[in-house]
Amino acid sequence: MVEHNLAKVGVASSNLVSRSIFFLLLFFTSLFSQTLYINKNYCIEQDAIHASLFGYEGNDVVLTLPSERSQYSVSSGTILSFFQDRNVTVIDSSGGIVTFKRDCNLMGKAKILQDALLKKFQDAAPYLRIEKKPYIFAKTSLPEDFERYELVSVEISNNMLHKSNGSFFAYFQMGTQEKKLYFFYEMEAKVLVFKAKHNLHNGKILTSEDYESVWLNLDDIPIRALTQDLPHNSMVKGSLKAGQILADYHLSIKKMFSKQERIKALFKEEGLVIEIQATLLSDADVGDVVKIRTEQGKVLNAKIISSKEAIILE
């Protein structure tokens, strides 16, 4: 019985020693190894890219970038190879390409450019929901005295207003000196658009039962999709299928008066007012000048002044 108990003690001691060695190995492994992450984008100020940029405890130079470039991309493999013999675990979340960008704050101009660019998007689509604010970077190196320049305006093409990343121009001024600079942007946003609930046919006056509002990613919005409130008395041109996004070419505005509608026309001359019945020769709204045909067959120009009357102009 004693020998049996001693055997148990021996086994327990052996297990305790094994566990101790295991934990010591874990301790020393964690002490001398690191796990680093390689991201897709980095902001830099210098040409030399040091290992510390990736979280490594050391100031070794991983690579050197061309000084004349405001943005430079390399294969993540170039960075991975640097850490191969340094007992470092690297997790590459870059997708294979790492981009280094200078002047991320654009010498203090990043916020004002961001706000000006967003206003352009919001003017085009008032119902814009920003998921990630624009990240703006310059295509070329900025002037050394760029901090002294004031933003005048930004210009972006209509085509770019439907893209989550693209380019735009910005005009700056310092005294009498002006500069036009080229920038890129990256952002995430959704826009409110309108989708047909069911098939819609030519001439249908839209009601709230005919469409619904949906949020779409900026890149997913069809060309010329309606991104503002639908005009009153919107009428379908052609036809729309259920689920189709409404675009400006799908609709027209139904006017107050239709072609061939009868209207009271007033002829005024030297205080004399003559009232006649006439037929409209085109659709019209109040304020429009249109052609009318009298009961005698005479074609005249008239201006619509109310929902009931028009004034003959000749």
Coordinates of C-alpha atoms in Angstrom, one line a residue:
M1 CA 0.0 0.0 0.0
V2 CA 2.9 2.4 0.9
E3 CA 4.6 1.6 -2.4
H4 CA 1.4 2.3 -4.3
N5 CA 1.0 5.7 -2.6
L6 CA 4.6 6.6 -3.3
A7 CA 4.0 5.7 -7.0
K8 CA 1.1 8.1 -6.9
V9 CA 3.3 10.8 -5.4
G10 CA 5.9 10.2 -8.1
V11 CA 3.4 10.5 -10.9
A12 CA 1.9 13.7 -9.4
S13 CA 5.3 15.2 -9.1
S14 CA 6.1 14.3 -12.7
N15 CA 2.9 15.9 -13.9
L16 CA 3.6 19.0 -11.8
V17 CA 7.1 19.3 -13.4
S18 CA 5.7 18.9 -16.9
R19 CA 3.1 21.6 -16.4
S20 CA 5.8 23.9 -15.0
I21 CA 8.0 23.4 -18.0
F22 CA 5.0 23.9 -20.3
F23 CA 4.1 27.3 -18.7
L24 CA 7.7 28.4 -18.7
L25 CA 7.9 27.6 -22.4
L26 CA 4.7 29.6 -23.0
F27 CA 6.2 32.5 -21.0
F28 CA 9.5 32.6 -22.8
T29 CA 7.8 32.1 -26.2
S30 CA 5.5 35.1 -25.6
L31 CA 8.4 37.1 -24.2
F32 CA 10.5 36.8 -27.4
S33 CA 7.7 36.7 -30.1
Q34 CA 5.3 39.3 -31.3
T35 CA 2.1 39.3 -33.4
L36 CA 1.9 42.2 -35.8
Y37 CA -0.8 43.3 -38.2
I38 CA -0.2 44.8 -41.6
N39 CA -3.0 47.2 -42.6
K40 CA -4.1 48.5 -46.0
N41 CA -3.2 52.2 -45.5
Y42 CA -0.6 54.1 -43.5
C43 CA 0.0 57.8 -43.0
I44 CA 3.6 58.8 -43.1
E45 CA 5.8 61.9 -42.7
Q46 CA 9.2 60.5 -43.8
D47 CA 10.7 58.6 -46.7
A48 CA 12.0 55.8 -44.4
I49 CA 9.5 53.3 -43.2
H50 CA 10.6 51.9 -39.9
A51 CA 9.5 48.6 -38.3
S52 CA 8.0 50.5 -35.4
L53 CA 5.2 51.7 -37.8
F54 CA 3.9 48.1 -37.7
G55 CA 4.2 47.8 -33.9
Y56 CA 7.6 46.1 -33.9
E57 CA 9.9 47.0 -31.0
G58 CA 12.7 48.3 -33.1
N59 CA 13.6 51.2 -35.4
D60 CA 15.1 49.2 -38.3
V61 CA 14.2 50.5 -41.7
V62 CA 11.8 48.2 -43.6
L63 CA 11.9 50.1 -46.9
T64 CA 12.5 53.6 -48.3
L65 CA 9.9 55.4 -50.4
P66 CA 10.5 57.9 -53.3
S67 CA 10.4 61.4 -51.8
E68 CA 8.6 62.9 -54.8
R69 CA 5.5 60.7 -54.4
S70 CA 2.6 61.7 -52.2
Q71 CA 1.3 58.1 -52.3
Y72 CA 3.1 54.9 -52.8
S73 CA 2.0 51.3 -52.8
V74 CA 4.0 48.1 -52.3
S75 CA 3.3 44.4 -52.1
S76 CA 2.7 43.3 -48.5
G77 CA 5.2 40.5 -49.3
T78 CA 8.0 43.1 -49.1
I79 CA 7.1 43.8 -45.5
L80 CA 6.4 40.2 -44.6
S81 CA 9.9 39.1 -45.8
F82 CA 11.4 41.7 -43.4
F83 CA 9.9 40.0 -40.4
Q84 CA 10.4 36.4 -41.4
D85 CA 13.7 35.9 -39.5
R86 CA 12.7 37.9 -36.5
N87 CA 10.4 35.4 -34.7
V88 CA 7.4 37.6 -35.5
T89 CA 3.9 36.4 -36.3
V90 CA 2.4 38.7 -38.9
I91 CA -1.3 38.9 -39.8
D92 CA -1.7 40.4 -43.2
S93 CA -5.0 42.3 -43.5
S94 CA -4.0 44.5 -46.4
G95 CA -5.3 42.4 -49.1
G96 CA -1.8 42.1 -50.6
I97 CA -1.2 45.8 -51.3
V98 CA -0.1 48.3 -48.7
T99 CA -0.4 52.0 -49.5
F100 CA 1.6 54.8 -47.8
K101 CA 0.2 58.3 -47.9
R102 CA 1.8 61.6 -47.0
D103 CA 0.3 64.7 -45.6
C104 CA -2.8 62.9 -44.2
N105 CA -3.9 66.1 -42.4
L106 CA -3.2 68.1 -45.5
M107 CA -1.3 70.7 -43.4
G108 CA -4.5 71.4 -41.5
K109 CA -6.8 71.6 -44.5
A110 CA -8.2 68.1 -44.3
K111 CA -11.4 69.1 -42.3
I112 CA -12.3 72.1 -44.5
L113 CA -11.8 70.1 -47.7
Q114 CA -13.9 67.3 -46.2
D115 CA -16.7 69.6 -45.4
A116 CA -16.7 71.3 -48.8
L117 CA -16.7 67.9 -50.6
L118 CA -19.6 66.6 -48.4
K119 CA -21.6 69.7 -49.2
K120 CA -21.3 68.9 -52.9
F121 CA -22.7 65.4 -52.3
Q122 CA -25.5 66.7 -50.0
D123 CA -26.5 69.3 -52.6
A124 CA -26.9 66.5 -55.2
A125 CA -28.6 64.1 -52.7
P126 CA -30.1 65.8 -49.7
Y127 CA -31.0 62.4 -48.2
L128 CA -27.4 61.3 -47.8
R129 CA -26.3 59.2 -44.9
I130 CA -22.6 59.2 -44.1
E131 CA -21.2 55.8 -42.9
K132 CA -17.6 56.9 -43.1
K133 CA -16.5 60.4 -43.7
P134 CA -14.3 61.2 -46.7
Y135 CA -10.6 60.4 -46.4
I136 CA -8.9 63.0 -48.7
F137 CA -5.3 62.8 -50.0
A138 CA -3.4 64.8 -52.5
K139 CA -2.2 63.3 -55.8
T140 CA 1.1 65.2 -55.7
S141 CA 3.2 66.8 -53.0
L142 CA 1.6 69.9 -51.4
P143 CA 3.4 73.3 -51.6
E144 CA 5.7 74.0 -48.7
D145 CA 3.6 77.1 -47.7
F146 CA 0.3 75.3 -48.2
E147 CA -0.8 76.2 -44.7
R148 CA -1.0 79.9 -45.8
Y149 CA -3.5 79.1 -48.6
E150 CA -7.2 79.6 -48.2
L151 CA -9.8 77.3 -49.9
V152 CA -11.9 79.0 -52.5
S153 CA -14.0 76.2 -53.9
V154 CA -14.1 72.6 -54.9
E155 CA -15.2 71.1 -58.2
I156 CA -16.4 67.5 -58.8
S157 CA -18.0 66.0 -61.8
N158 CA -21.6 64.7 -61.7
N159 CA -20.3 61.3 -62.5
M160 CA -18.1 61.3 -59.3
L161 CA -21.1 62.2 -57.2
H162 CA -22.3 58.7 -57.6
K163 CA -19.0 57.0 -56.5
S164 CA -17.7 56.3 -53.0
N165 CA -14.1 57.0 -54.2
G166 CA -12.8 59.2 -56.9
S167 CA -11.2 62.6 -57.5
F168 CA -11.9 66.3 -57.5
F169 CA -10.2 69.7 -57.9
A170 CA -9.8 72.3 -55.2
Y171 CA -9.0 75.9 -55.8
F172 CA -6.8 77.8 -53.2
Q173 CA -5.7 81.4 -53.0
M174 CA -3.0 83.2 -51.1
G175 CA -3.1 86.9 -51.9
T176 CA -3.2 87.2 -55.6
Q177 CA -1.7 83.8 -56.1
E178 CA -4.0 80.9 -57.0
K179 CA -3.5 77.2 -57.1
K180 CA -5.6 74.4 -58.6
L181 CA -4.8 71.1 -56.8
Y182 CA -6.0 67.6 -57.6
F183 CA -7.2 65.3 -54.7
F184 CA -8.6 61.8 -54.2
Y185 CA -11.3 60.8 -51.8
E186 CA -12.5 57.6 -50.2
M187 CA -15.8 57.5 -48.3
E188 CA -18.8 55.3 -47.4
A189 CA -22.3 56.6 -47.7
K190 CA -25.9 55.6 -48.5
V191 CA -28.5 57.6 -50.4
L192 CA -32.3 57.4 -50.2
V193 CA -33.9 56.5 -53.5
F194 CA -37.3 55.3 -54.6
K195 CA -38.3 51.8 -55.7
A196 CA -41.5 50.8 -57.5
K197 CA -43.7 48.6 -55.4
H198 CA -45.5 47.1 -58.4
N199 CA -45.5 47.5 -62.2
L200 CA -46.3 51.0 -63.3
H201 CA -47.6 52.0 -66.7
N202 CA -47.4 55.1 -68.9
G203 CA -49.5 58.0 -67.7
K204 CA -49.9 56.7 -64.1
I205 CA -49.9 59.6 -61.6
L206 CA -47.7 58.4 -58.7
T207 CA -49.1 58.1 -55.2
S208 CA -47.4 56.9 -52.0
E209 CA -48.8 53.5 -52.7
D210 CA -46.8 53.1 -55.9
Y211 CA -43.3 53.4 -54.5
E212 CA -41.2 53.0 -51.3
S213 CA -38.0 54.7 -50.0
V214 CA -34.8 52.5 -49.7
W215 CA -31.2 53.2 -48.7
L216 CA -28.6 52.2 -51.3
N217 CA -24.8 52.3 -51.2
L218 CA -23.5 55.2 -53.2
D219 CA -21.8 52.9 -55.7
D220 CA -25.1 50.9 -56.2
I221 CA -27.2 53.9 -57.3
P222 CA -28.3 53.7 -61.0
I223 CA -27.4 56.5 -63.3
R224 CA -29.8 59.5 -63.0
A225 CA -31.7 57.9 -60.1
L226 CA -34.0 60.3 -58.3
T227 CA -32.3 61.3 -55.0
Q228 CA -34.5 64.2 -54.0
D229 CA -38.2 64.4 -53.2
L230 CA -40.5 63.3 -56.0
P231 CA -42.1 66.4 -57.6
H232 CA -45.9 66.9 -57.1
N233 CA -48.0 65.3 -59.8
S234 CA -45.2 63.0 -61.0
M235 CA -46.4 60.9 -63.9
V236 CA -44.9 57.7 -65.3
K237 CA -43.3 57.9 -68.8
G238 CA -43.1 54.5 -70.5
S239 CA -43.3 51.8 -67.9
L240 CA -41.6 50.6 -64.7
K241 CA -41.3 47.1 -63.3
A242 CA -41.8 46.2 -59.7
G243 CA -38.6 46.7 -57.7
Q244 CA -37.1 49.1 -60.3
I245 CA -35.4 52.3 -59.0
L246 CA -37.0 55.5 -60.2
A247 CA -34.8 57.7 -62.4
D248 CA -35.5 61.1 -63.8
Y249 CA -36.2 59.8 -67.3
H250 CA -39.0 57.6 -65.9
L251 CA -41.2 60.5 -64.9
S252 CA -42.7 63.7 -66.1
I253 CA -44.8 66.3 -64.4
K254 CA -48.5 66.3 -65.1
K255 CA -49.5 69.9 -65.8
M256 CA -52.7 71.6 -64.6
F257 CA -54.2 71.7 -68.0
S258 CA -54.1 69.1 -70.7
K259 CA -54.0 69.4 -74.4
Q260 CA -57.5 69.8 -76.0
E261 CA -58.9 71.1 -72.7
R262 CA -61.4 74.0 -72.9
I263 CA -60.5 77.2 -71.2
K264 CA -62.0 80.7 -70.9
A265 CA -59.9 83.3 -72.8
L266 CA -60.1 87.0 -72.2
F267 CA -59.3 89.6 -74.8
K268 CA -58.6 93.1 -73.4
E269 CA -58.3 96.3 -75.5
E270 CA -58.8 99.9 -74.3
G271 CA -60.8 98.9 -71.3
L272 CA -63.0 96.5 -73.3
V273 CA -62.9 92.8 -72.1
I274 CA -64.2 90.1 -74.4
E275 CA -64.6 86.6 -73.1
I276 CA -64.4 83.7 -75.5
Q277 CA -64.1 79.9 -75.3
A278 CA -61.0 78.3 -76.6
T279 CA -59.1 75.0 -76.8
L280 CA -55.6 74.5 -75.5
L281 CA -53.2 73.1 -78.1
S282 CA -50.7 71.8 -75.5
D283 CA -50.4 70.9 -71.8
A284 CA -49.9 73.9 -69.6
D285 CA -49.6 75.3 -66.1
V286 CA -50.5 78.7 -64.6
G287 CA -48.0 81.2 -65.9
D288 CA -47.3 79.4 -69.2
V289 CA -47.7 81.0 -72.6
V290 CA -49.4 78.6 -75.0
K291 CA -51.3 78.5 -78.2
I292 CA -55.1 78.3 -78.1
R293 CA -57.7 77.8 -80.9
T294 CA -60.9 79.8 -80.8
E295 CA -64.3 78.4 -81.8
Q296 CA -63.9 80.3 -85.1
G297 CA -60.7 78.3 -85.7
K298 CA -58.2 81.2 -85.1
V299 CA -54.9 80.2 -83.4
L300 CA -53.7 82.8 -80.8
N301 CA -51.1 83.1 -78.1
A302 CA -52.4 83.2 -74.5
K303 CA -51.0 83.3 -71.0
I304 CA -52.6 81.1 -68.4
I305 CA -53.4 83.3 -65.4
S306 CA -55.5 81.0 -63.2
S307 CA -57.1 77.6 -63.1
K308 CA -60.0 79.0 -65.1
E309 CA -58.7 81.8 -67.3
A310 CA -56.1 82.9 -69.9
I311 CA -55.4 86.3 -71.3
I312 CA -55.0 86.6 -75.1
L313 CA -51.7 88.3 -76.0
E314 CA -52.5 89.2 -79.6

